[in-house]
XYZ file of C-alpha atoms in Angstrom:
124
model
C 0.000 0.000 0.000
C 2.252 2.170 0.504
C 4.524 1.996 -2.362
C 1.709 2.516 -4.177
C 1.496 5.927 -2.397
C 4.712 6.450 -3.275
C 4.413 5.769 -6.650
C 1.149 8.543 -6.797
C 2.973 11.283 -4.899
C 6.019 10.888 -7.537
C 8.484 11.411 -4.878
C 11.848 11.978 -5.088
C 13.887 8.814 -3.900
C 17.958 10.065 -2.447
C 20.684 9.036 -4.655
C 21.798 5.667 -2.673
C 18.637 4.254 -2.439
C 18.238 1.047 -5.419
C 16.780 -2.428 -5.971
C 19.671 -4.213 -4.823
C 19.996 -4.777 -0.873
C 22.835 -5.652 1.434
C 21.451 -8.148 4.620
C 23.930 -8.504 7.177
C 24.163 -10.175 10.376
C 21.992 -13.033 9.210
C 21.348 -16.531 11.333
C 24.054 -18.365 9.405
C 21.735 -21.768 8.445
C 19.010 -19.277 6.745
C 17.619 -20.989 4.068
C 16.684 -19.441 0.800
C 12.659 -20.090 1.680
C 12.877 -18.460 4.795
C 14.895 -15.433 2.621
C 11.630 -15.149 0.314
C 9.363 -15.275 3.354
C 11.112 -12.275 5.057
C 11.840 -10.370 1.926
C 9.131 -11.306 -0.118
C 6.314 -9.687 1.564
C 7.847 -6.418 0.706
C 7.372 -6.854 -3.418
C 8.433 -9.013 -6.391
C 11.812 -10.405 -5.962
C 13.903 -10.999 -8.467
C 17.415 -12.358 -7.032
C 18.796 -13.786 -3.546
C 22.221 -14.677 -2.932
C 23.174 -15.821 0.003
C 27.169 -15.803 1.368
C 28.459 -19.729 1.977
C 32.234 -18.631 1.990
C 33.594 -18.087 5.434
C 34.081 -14.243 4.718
C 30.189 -13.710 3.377
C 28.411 -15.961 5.593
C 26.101 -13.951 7.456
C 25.601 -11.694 4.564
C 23.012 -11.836 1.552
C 21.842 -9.452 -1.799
C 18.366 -9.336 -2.187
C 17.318 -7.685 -5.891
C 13.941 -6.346 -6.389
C 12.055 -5.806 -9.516
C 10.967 -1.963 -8.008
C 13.000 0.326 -6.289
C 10.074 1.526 -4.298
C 9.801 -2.737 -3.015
C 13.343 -2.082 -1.824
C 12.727 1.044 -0.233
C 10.054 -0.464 1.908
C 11.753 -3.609 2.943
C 14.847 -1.605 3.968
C 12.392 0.879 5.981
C 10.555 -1.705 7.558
C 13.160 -4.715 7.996
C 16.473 -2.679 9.565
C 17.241 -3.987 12.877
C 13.839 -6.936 12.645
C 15.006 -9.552 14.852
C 15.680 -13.405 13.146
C 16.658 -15.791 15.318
C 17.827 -13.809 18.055
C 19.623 -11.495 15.745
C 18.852 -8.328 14.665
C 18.877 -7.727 10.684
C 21.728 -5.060 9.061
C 19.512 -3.593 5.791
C 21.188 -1.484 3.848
C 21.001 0.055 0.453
C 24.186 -1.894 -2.243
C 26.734 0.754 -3.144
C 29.218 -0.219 -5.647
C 31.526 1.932 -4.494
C 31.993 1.331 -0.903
C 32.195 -2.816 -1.833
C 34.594 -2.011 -4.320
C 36.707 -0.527 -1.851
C 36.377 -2.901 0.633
C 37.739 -6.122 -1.555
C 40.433 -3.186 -3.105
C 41.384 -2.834 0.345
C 41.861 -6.662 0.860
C 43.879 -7.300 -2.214
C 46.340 -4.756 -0.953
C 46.315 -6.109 2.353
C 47.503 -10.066 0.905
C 49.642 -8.112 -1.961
C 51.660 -6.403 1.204
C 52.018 -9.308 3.253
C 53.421 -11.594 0.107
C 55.756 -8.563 -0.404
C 56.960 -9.138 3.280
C 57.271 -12.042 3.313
C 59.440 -12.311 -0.236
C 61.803 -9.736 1.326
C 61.852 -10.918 4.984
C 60.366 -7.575 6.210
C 57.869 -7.619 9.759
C 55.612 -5.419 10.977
C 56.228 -6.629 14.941
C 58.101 -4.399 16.838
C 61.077 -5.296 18.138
């Protein structure tokens, strides 16, 4: 109902705010199902992936077919309670993931480099 209110008023949406969202802090043996329960009652989804690596457990994308869906499931579902833990919904930006795996790769490319020239970063 009330994307459809949104939808009539022609409202501006902010810049960050898409169809793809980030979950964290999920239960980690979520299943898919119980993903399109939660998510599903918000609009039409299109896409869930959940995280199985030991990095993205914990974490899932949920694409929607409209933006205003998305909007309303991260209004309504930031900080509902699954399990005993308390949902992370946020809006996907590129940018800041980018920078986050950028970030890693530098991290493993520095530590090779120390370790190839016999350099540590203990104190000593």
């Amino acid at each position: 109902m009330t994307t459809i209110s949104l939808r009539k008023q022609n409202t501006r949406l902010p810049p960050e705010v898409n169809r793809v969202i980030y979950v964290r802090n999920l239960p980690f043996n979520i299943t898919s199902e119980e993903m399109y329960d939660i998510f599903g009652k918000y609009g039409a989804i299109r896409q869930i992936r959940i995280g199985c690596n030991k990095d993205t457990k914990g974490t899932a994308f949920v694409v929607y077919e409209d933006i205003y869906d998305a909007k309303n499931a991260v209004d309504h579902l930031s900080g509902f309670n699954v399990a005993n833990r308390y949902l992370i919904v946020l809006y996907y930006q590129h940018a800041k993931m980018s920078k986050k795996f950028d970030q890693k790769k530098n991290e493993e490319e520095v530590a090779k480099l120390q370790e190839k020239y016999g350099v540590s970063t203990k104190d000593k």
